[in-house]
mmCIF file of C-alpha atoms and ligand atoms in Angstrom:
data_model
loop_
_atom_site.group_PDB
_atom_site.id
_atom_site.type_symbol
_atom_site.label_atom_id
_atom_site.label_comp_id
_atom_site.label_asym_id
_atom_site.label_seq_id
_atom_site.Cartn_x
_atom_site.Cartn_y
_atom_site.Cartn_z
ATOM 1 C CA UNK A 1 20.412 -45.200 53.160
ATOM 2 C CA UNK A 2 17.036 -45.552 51.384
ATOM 3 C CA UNK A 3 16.428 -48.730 49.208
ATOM 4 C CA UNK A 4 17.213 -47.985 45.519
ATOM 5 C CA UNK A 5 14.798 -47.365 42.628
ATOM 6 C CA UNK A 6 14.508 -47.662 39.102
ATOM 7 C CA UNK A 7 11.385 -44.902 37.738
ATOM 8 C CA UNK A 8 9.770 -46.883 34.827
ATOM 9 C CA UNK A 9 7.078 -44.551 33.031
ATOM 10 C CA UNK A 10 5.308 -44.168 29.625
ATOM 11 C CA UNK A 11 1.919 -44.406 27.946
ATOM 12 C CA UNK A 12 -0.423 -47.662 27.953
ATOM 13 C CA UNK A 13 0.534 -50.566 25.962
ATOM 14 C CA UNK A 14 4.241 -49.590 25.656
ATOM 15 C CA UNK A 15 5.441 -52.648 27.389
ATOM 16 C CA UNK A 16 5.974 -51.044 31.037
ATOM 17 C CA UNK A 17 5.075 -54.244 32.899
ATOM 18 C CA UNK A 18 7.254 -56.364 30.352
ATOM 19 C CA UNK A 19 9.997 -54.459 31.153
ATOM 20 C CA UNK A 20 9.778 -54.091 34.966
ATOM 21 C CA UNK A 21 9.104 -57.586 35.395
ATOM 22 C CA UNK A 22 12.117 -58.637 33.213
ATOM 23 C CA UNK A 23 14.343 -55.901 35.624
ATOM 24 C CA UNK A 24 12.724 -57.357 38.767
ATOM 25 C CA UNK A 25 13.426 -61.007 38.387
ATOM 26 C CA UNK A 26 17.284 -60.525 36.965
ATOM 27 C CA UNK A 27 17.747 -57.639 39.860
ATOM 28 C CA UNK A 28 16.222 -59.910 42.478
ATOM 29 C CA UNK A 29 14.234 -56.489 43.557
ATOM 30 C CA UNK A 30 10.430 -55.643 44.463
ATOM 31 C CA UNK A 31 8.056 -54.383 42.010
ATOM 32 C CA UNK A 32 5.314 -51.814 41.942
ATOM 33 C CA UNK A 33 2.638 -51.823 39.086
ATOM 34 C CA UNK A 34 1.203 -48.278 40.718
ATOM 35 C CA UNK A 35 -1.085 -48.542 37.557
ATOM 36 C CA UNK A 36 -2.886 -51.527 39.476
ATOM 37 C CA UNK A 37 -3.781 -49.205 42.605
ATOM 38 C CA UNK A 38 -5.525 -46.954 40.173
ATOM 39 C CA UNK A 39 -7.249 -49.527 38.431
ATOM 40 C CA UNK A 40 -8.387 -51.553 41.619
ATOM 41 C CA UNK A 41 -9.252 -48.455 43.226
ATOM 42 C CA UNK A 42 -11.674 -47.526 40.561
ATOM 43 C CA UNK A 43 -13.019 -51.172 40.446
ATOM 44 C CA UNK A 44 -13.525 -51.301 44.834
ATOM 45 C CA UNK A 45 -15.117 -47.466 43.979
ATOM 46 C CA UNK A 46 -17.740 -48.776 41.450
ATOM 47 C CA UNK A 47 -18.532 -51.861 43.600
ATOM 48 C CA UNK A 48 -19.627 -49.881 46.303
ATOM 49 C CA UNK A 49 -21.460 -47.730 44.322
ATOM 50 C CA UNK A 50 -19.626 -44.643 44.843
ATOM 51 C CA UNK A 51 -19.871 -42.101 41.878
ATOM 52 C CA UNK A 52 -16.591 -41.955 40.670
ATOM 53 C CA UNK A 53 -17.059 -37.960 40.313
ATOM 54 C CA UNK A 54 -17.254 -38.022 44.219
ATOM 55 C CA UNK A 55 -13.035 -38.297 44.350
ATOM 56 C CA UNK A 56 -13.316 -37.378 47.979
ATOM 57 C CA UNK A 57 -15.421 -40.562 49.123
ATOM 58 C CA UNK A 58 -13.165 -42.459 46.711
ATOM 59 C CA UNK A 59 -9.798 -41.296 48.217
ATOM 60 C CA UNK A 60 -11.413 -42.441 51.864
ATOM 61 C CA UNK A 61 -12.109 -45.602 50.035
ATOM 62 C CA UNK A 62 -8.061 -46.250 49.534
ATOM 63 C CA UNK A 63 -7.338 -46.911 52.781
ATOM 64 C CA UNK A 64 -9.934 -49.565 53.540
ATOM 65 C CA UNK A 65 -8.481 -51.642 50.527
ATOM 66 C CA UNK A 66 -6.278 -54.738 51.672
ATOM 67 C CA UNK A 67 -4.304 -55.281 48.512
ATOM 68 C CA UNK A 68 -2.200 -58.125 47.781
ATOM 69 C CA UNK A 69 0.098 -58.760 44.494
ATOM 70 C CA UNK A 70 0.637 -62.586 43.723
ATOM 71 C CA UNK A 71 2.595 -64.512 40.888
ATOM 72 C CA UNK A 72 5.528 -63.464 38.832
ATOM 73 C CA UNK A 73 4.530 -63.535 35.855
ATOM 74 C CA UNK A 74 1.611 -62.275 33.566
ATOM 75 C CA UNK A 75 -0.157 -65.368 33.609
ATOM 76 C CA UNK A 76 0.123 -66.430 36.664
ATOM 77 C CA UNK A 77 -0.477 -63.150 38.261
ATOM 78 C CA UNK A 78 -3.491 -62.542 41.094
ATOM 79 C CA UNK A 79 -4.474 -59.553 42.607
ATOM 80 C CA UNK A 80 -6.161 -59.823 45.857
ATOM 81 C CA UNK A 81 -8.476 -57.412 47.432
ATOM 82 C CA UNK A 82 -9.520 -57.821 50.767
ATOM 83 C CA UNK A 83 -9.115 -61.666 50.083
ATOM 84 C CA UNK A 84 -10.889 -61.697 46.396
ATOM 85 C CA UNK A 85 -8.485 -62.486 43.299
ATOM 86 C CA UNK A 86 -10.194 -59.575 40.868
ATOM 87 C CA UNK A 87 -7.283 -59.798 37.935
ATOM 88 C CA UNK A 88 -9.054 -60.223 35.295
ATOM 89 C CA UNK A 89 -11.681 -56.869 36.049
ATOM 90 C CA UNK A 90 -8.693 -55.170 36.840
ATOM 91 C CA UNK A 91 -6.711 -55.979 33.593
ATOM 92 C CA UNK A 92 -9.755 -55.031 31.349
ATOM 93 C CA UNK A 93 -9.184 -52.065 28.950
ATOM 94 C CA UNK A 94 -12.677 -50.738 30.490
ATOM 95 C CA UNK A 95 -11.043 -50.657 33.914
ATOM 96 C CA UNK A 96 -8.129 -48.617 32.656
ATOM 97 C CA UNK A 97 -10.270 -45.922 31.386
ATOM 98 C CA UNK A 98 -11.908 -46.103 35.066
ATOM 99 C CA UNK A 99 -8.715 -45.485 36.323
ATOM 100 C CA UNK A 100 -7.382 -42.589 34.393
ATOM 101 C CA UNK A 101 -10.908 -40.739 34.967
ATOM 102 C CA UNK A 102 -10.308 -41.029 39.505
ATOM 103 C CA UNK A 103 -6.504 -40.277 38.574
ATOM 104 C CA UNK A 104 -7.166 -36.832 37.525
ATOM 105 C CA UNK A 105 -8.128 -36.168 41.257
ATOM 106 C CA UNK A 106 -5.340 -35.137 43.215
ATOM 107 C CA UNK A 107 -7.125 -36.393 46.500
ATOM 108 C CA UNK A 108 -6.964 -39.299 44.828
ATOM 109 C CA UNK A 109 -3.381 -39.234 43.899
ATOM 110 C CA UNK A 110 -2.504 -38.416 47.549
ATOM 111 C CA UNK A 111 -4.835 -41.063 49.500
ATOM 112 C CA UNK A 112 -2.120 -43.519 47.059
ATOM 113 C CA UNK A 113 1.092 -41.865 47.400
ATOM 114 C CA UNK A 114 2.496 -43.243 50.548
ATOM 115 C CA UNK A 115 1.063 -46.802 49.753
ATOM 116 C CA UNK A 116 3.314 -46.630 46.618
ATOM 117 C CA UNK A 117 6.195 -45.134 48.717
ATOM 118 C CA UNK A 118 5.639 -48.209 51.022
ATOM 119 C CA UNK A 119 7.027 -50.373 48.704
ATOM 120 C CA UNK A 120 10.298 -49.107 48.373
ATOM 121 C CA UNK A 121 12.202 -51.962 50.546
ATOM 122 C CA UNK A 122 15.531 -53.103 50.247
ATOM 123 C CA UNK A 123 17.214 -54.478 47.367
ATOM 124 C CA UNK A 124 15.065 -52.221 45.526
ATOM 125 C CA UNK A 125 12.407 -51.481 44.002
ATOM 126 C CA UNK A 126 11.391 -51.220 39.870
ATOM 127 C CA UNK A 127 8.152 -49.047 39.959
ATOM 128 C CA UNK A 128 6.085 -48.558 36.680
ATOM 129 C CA UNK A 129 3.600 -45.948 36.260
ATOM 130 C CA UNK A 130 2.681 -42.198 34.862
ATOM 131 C CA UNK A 131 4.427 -40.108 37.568
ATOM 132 C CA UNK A 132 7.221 -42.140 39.141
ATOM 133 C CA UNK A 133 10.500 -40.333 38.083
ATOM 134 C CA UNK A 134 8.272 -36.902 38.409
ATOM 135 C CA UNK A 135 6.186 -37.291 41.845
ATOM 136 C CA UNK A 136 6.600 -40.497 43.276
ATOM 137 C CA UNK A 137 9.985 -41.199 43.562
ATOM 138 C CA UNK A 138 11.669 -38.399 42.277
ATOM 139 C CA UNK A 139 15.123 -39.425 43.633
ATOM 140 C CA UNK A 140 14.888 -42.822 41.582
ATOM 141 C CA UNK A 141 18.241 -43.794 40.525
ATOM 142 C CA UNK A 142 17.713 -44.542 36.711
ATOM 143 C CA UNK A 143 14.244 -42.878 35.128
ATOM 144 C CA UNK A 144 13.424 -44.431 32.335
ATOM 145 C CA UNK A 145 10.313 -42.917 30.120
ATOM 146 C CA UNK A 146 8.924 -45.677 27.607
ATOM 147 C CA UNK A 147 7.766 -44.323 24.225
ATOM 148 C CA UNK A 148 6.366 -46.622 21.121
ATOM 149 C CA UNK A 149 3.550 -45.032 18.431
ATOM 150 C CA UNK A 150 0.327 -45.155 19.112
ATOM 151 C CA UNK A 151 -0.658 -48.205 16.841
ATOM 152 C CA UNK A 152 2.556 -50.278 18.077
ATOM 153 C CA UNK A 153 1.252 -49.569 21.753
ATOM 154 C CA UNK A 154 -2.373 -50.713 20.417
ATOM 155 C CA UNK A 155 -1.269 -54.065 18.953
ATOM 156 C CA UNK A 156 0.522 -54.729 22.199
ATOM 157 C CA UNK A 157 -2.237 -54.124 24.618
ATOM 158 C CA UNK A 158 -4.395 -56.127 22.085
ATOM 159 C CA UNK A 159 -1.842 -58.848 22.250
ATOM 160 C CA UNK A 160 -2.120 -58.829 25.817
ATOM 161 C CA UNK A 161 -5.854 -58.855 26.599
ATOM 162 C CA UNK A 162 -6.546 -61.944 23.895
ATOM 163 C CA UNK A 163 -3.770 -63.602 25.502
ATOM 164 C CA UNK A 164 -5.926 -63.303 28.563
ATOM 165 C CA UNK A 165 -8.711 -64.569 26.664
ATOM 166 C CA UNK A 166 -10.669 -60.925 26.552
ATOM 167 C CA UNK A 167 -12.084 -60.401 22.936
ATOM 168 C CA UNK A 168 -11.147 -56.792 21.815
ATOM 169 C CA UNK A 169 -11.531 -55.388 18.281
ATOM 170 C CA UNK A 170 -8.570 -53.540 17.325
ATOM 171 C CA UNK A 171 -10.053 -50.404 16.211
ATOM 172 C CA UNK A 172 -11.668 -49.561 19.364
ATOM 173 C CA UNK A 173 -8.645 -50.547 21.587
ATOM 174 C CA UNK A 174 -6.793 -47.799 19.816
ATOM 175 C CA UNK A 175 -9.636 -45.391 20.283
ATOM 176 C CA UNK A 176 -10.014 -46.094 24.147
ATOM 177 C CA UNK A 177 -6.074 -45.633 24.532
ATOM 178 C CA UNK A 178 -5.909 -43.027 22.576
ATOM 179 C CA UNK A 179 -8.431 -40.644 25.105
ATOM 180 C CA UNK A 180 -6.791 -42.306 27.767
ATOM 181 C CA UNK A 181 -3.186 -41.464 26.949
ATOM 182 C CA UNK A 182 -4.932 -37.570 26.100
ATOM 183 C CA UNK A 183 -6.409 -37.219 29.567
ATOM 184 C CA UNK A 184 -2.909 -38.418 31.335
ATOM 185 C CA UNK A 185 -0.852 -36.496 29.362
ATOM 186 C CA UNK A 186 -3.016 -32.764 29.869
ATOM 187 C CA UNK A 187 -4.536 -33.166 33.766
ATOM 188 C CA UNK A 188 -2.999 -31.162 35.863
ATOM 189 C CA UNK A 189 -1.851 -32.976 38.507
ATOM 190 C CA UNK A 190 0.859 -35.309 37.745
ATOM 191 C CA UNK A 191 0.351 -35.514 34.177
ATOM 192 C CA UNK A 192 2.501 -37.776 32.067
ATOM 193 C CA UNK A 193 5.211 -36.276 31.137
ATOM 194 C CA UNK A 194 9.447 -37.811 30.937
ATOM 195 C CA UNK A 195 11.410 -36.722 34.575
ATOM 196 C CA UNK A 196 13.725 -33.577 33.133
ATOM 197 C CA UNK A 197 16.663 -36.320 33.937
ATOM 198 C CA UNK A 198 14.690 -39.640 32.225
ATOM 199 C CA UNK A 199 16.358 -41.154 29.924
ATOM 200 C CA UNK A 200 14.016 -42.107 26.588
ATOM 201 C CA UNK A 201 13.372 -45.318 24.870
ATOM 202 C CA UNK A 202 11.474 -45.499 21.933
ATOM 203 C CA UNK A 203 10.449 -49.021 21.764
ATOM 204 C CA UNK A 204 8.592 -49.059 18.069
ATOM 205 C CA UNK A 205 10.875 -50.902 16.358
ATOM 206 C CA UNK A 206 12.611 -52.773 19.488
ATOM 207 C CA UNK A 207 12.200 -56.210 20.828
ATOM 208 C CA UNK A 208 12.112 -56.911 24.066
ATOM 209 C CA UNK A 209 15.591 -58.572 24.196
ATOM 210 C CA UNK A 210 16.557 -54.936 22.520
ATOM 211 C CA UNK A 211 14.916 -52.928 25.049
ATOM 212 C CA UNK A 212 16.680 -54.975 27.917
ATOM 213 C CA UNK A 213 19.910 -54.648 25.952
ATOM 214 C CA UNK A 214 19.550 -50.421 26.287
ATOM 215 C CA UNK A 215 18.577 -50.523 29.790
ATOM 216 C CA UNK A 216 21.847 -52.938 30.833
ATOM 217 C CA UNK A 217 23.871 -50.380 28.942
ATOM 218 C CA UNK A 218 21.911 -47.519 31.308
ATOM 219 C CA UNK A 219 22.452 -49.262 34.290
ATOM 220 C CA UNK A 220 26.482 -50.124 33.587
ATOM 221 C CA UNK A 221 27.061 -46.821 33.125
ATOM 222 C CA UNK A 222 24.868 -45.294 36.018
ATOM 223 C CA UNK A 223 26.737 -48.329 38.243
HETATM 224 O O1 LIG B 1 -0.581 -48.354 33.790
HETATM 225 P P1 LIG B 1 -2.052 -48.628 33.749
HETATM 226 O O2 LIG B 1 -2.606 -48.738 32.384
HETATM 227 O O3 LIG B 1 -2.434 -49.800 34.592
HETATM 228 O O4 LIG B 1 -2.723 -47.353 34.446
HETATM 229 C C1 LIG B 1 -4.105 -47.123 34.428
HETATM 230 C C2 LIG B 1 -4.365 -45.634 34.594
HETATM 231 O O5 LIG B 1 -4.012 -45.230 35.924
HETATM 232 C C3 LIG B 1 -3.543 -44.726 33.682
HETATM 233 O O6 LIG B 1 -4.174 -44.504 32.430
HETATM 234 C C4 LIG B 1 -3.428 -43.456 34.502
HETATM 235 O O7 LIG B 1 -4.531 -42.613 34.319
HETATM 236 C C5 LIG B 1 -3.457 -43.931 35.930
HETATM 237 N N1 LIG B 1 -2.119 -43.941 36.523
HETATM 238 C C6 LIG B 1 -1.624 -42.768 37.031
HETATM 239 N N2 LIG B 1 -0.418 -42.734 37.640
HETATM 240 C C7 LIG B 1 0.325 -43.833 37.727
HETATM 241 C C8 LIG B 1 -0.137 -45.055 37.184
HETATM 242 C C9 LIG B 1 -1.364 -45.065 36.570
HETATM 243 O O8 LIG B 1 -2.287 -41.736 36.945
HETATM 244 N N3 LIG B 1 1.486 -43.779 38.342
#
């Protein structure tokens, strides 16, 4: 019997991480921000000045990475690579678009795919990302696919990054997500798209206790 899973995907800014935190800490299961690999990957890739074009030499550069998650919530949250807390490059709107250029590479892709799989340990495991319901973990128990328009999604992720204390002008937040969510949504490989058995939230005109409220209704009647 394999550890359970709950598939948490959807476009930047729509409140992913919100969400699977809230379902990790009331669950008592493990979480995976698989968004984080991406990102730190294409952070460790640019430090050792490897052309980010060169997807080969990058997905070689996955396994060398030591990667440690720390702190339950947002603002207490480190990410340590090979011993260095790098949150704050890795939470930067710049390193997201970093990330969704290497994730078009499916050598990429598959240099992370077991290292996401690893996480799947009893309780469970809440796993938010582009292509968990679809690739990933496509036996996930629940699939939920997050939806919100593109200026709600905007505001959030602006939210976010000043709460951080990153200075980010509105207008070109949207534009950055905007050719981000584009490139997920048409690459080839694992593009971002709902699980054919995902159930949709739109979250536009939810609040979080709202969203929570739909998924506790999902999960009573998926037992
Ligand atoms: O979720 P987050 O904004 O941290 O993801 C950064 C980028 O990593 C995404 O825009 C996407 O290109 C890529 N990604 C992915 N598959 C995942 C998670 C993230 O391709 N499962």
């Amino acid at each position: 019997q394999r550890a359970q899973v709950i598939a948490v995907d959807g476009p930047s800014g729509v409140g992913k991480g919100m969400v699977v935190r809230g379902l990790a800490s009331r669950l008592g299961w493990h979480r995976l921000d698989s968004g984080a690999l991406y990102r730190i990957l294409a952070l460790a890739a640019q430090a050792a000045s490897i052309d980010l074009a060169d997807t080969d030499r990058v997905a070689a550069l996955a396994a060398k990475l030591d990667i440690r998650f720390d702190g339950d919530t947002e603002e207490d949250e480190r990410i340590l690579v090979n011993g260095t807390d790098v949150v704050k490059e890795v939470r930067s709107e710049t390193t997201g678009g970093l990330a969704s250029q290497i994730a078009t590479a499916p050598a990429v892709r598959a240099a992370l795919l077991q290292r996401q799989r690893d996480f799947r340990v009893a309780p469970g495991l809440i796993a938010d990302g582009r292509d968990m319901g679809t690739v990933v973990f496509p036996d996930a128990g629940l699939k939920i696919f997050l939806t919100a328009s593109a200026e709600e999604r905007a505001k959030r992720r602006a939210n976010q990054l000043s709460a951080r204390g990153q200075v980010v002008r509105l207008a070109d937040l949207s534009a950055e997500i905007r050719a981000r969510d584009e490139r997920d949504r048409t690459r080839a490989v694992a593009p971002l798209v709902p699980a054919p058995d995902a159930v949709e939230i739109d979250t536009s005109l939810l609040n979080p206790a709202q969203v929570f409220e739909r998924i506790d209704e999902l999960l009573k009647t998926r037992g």
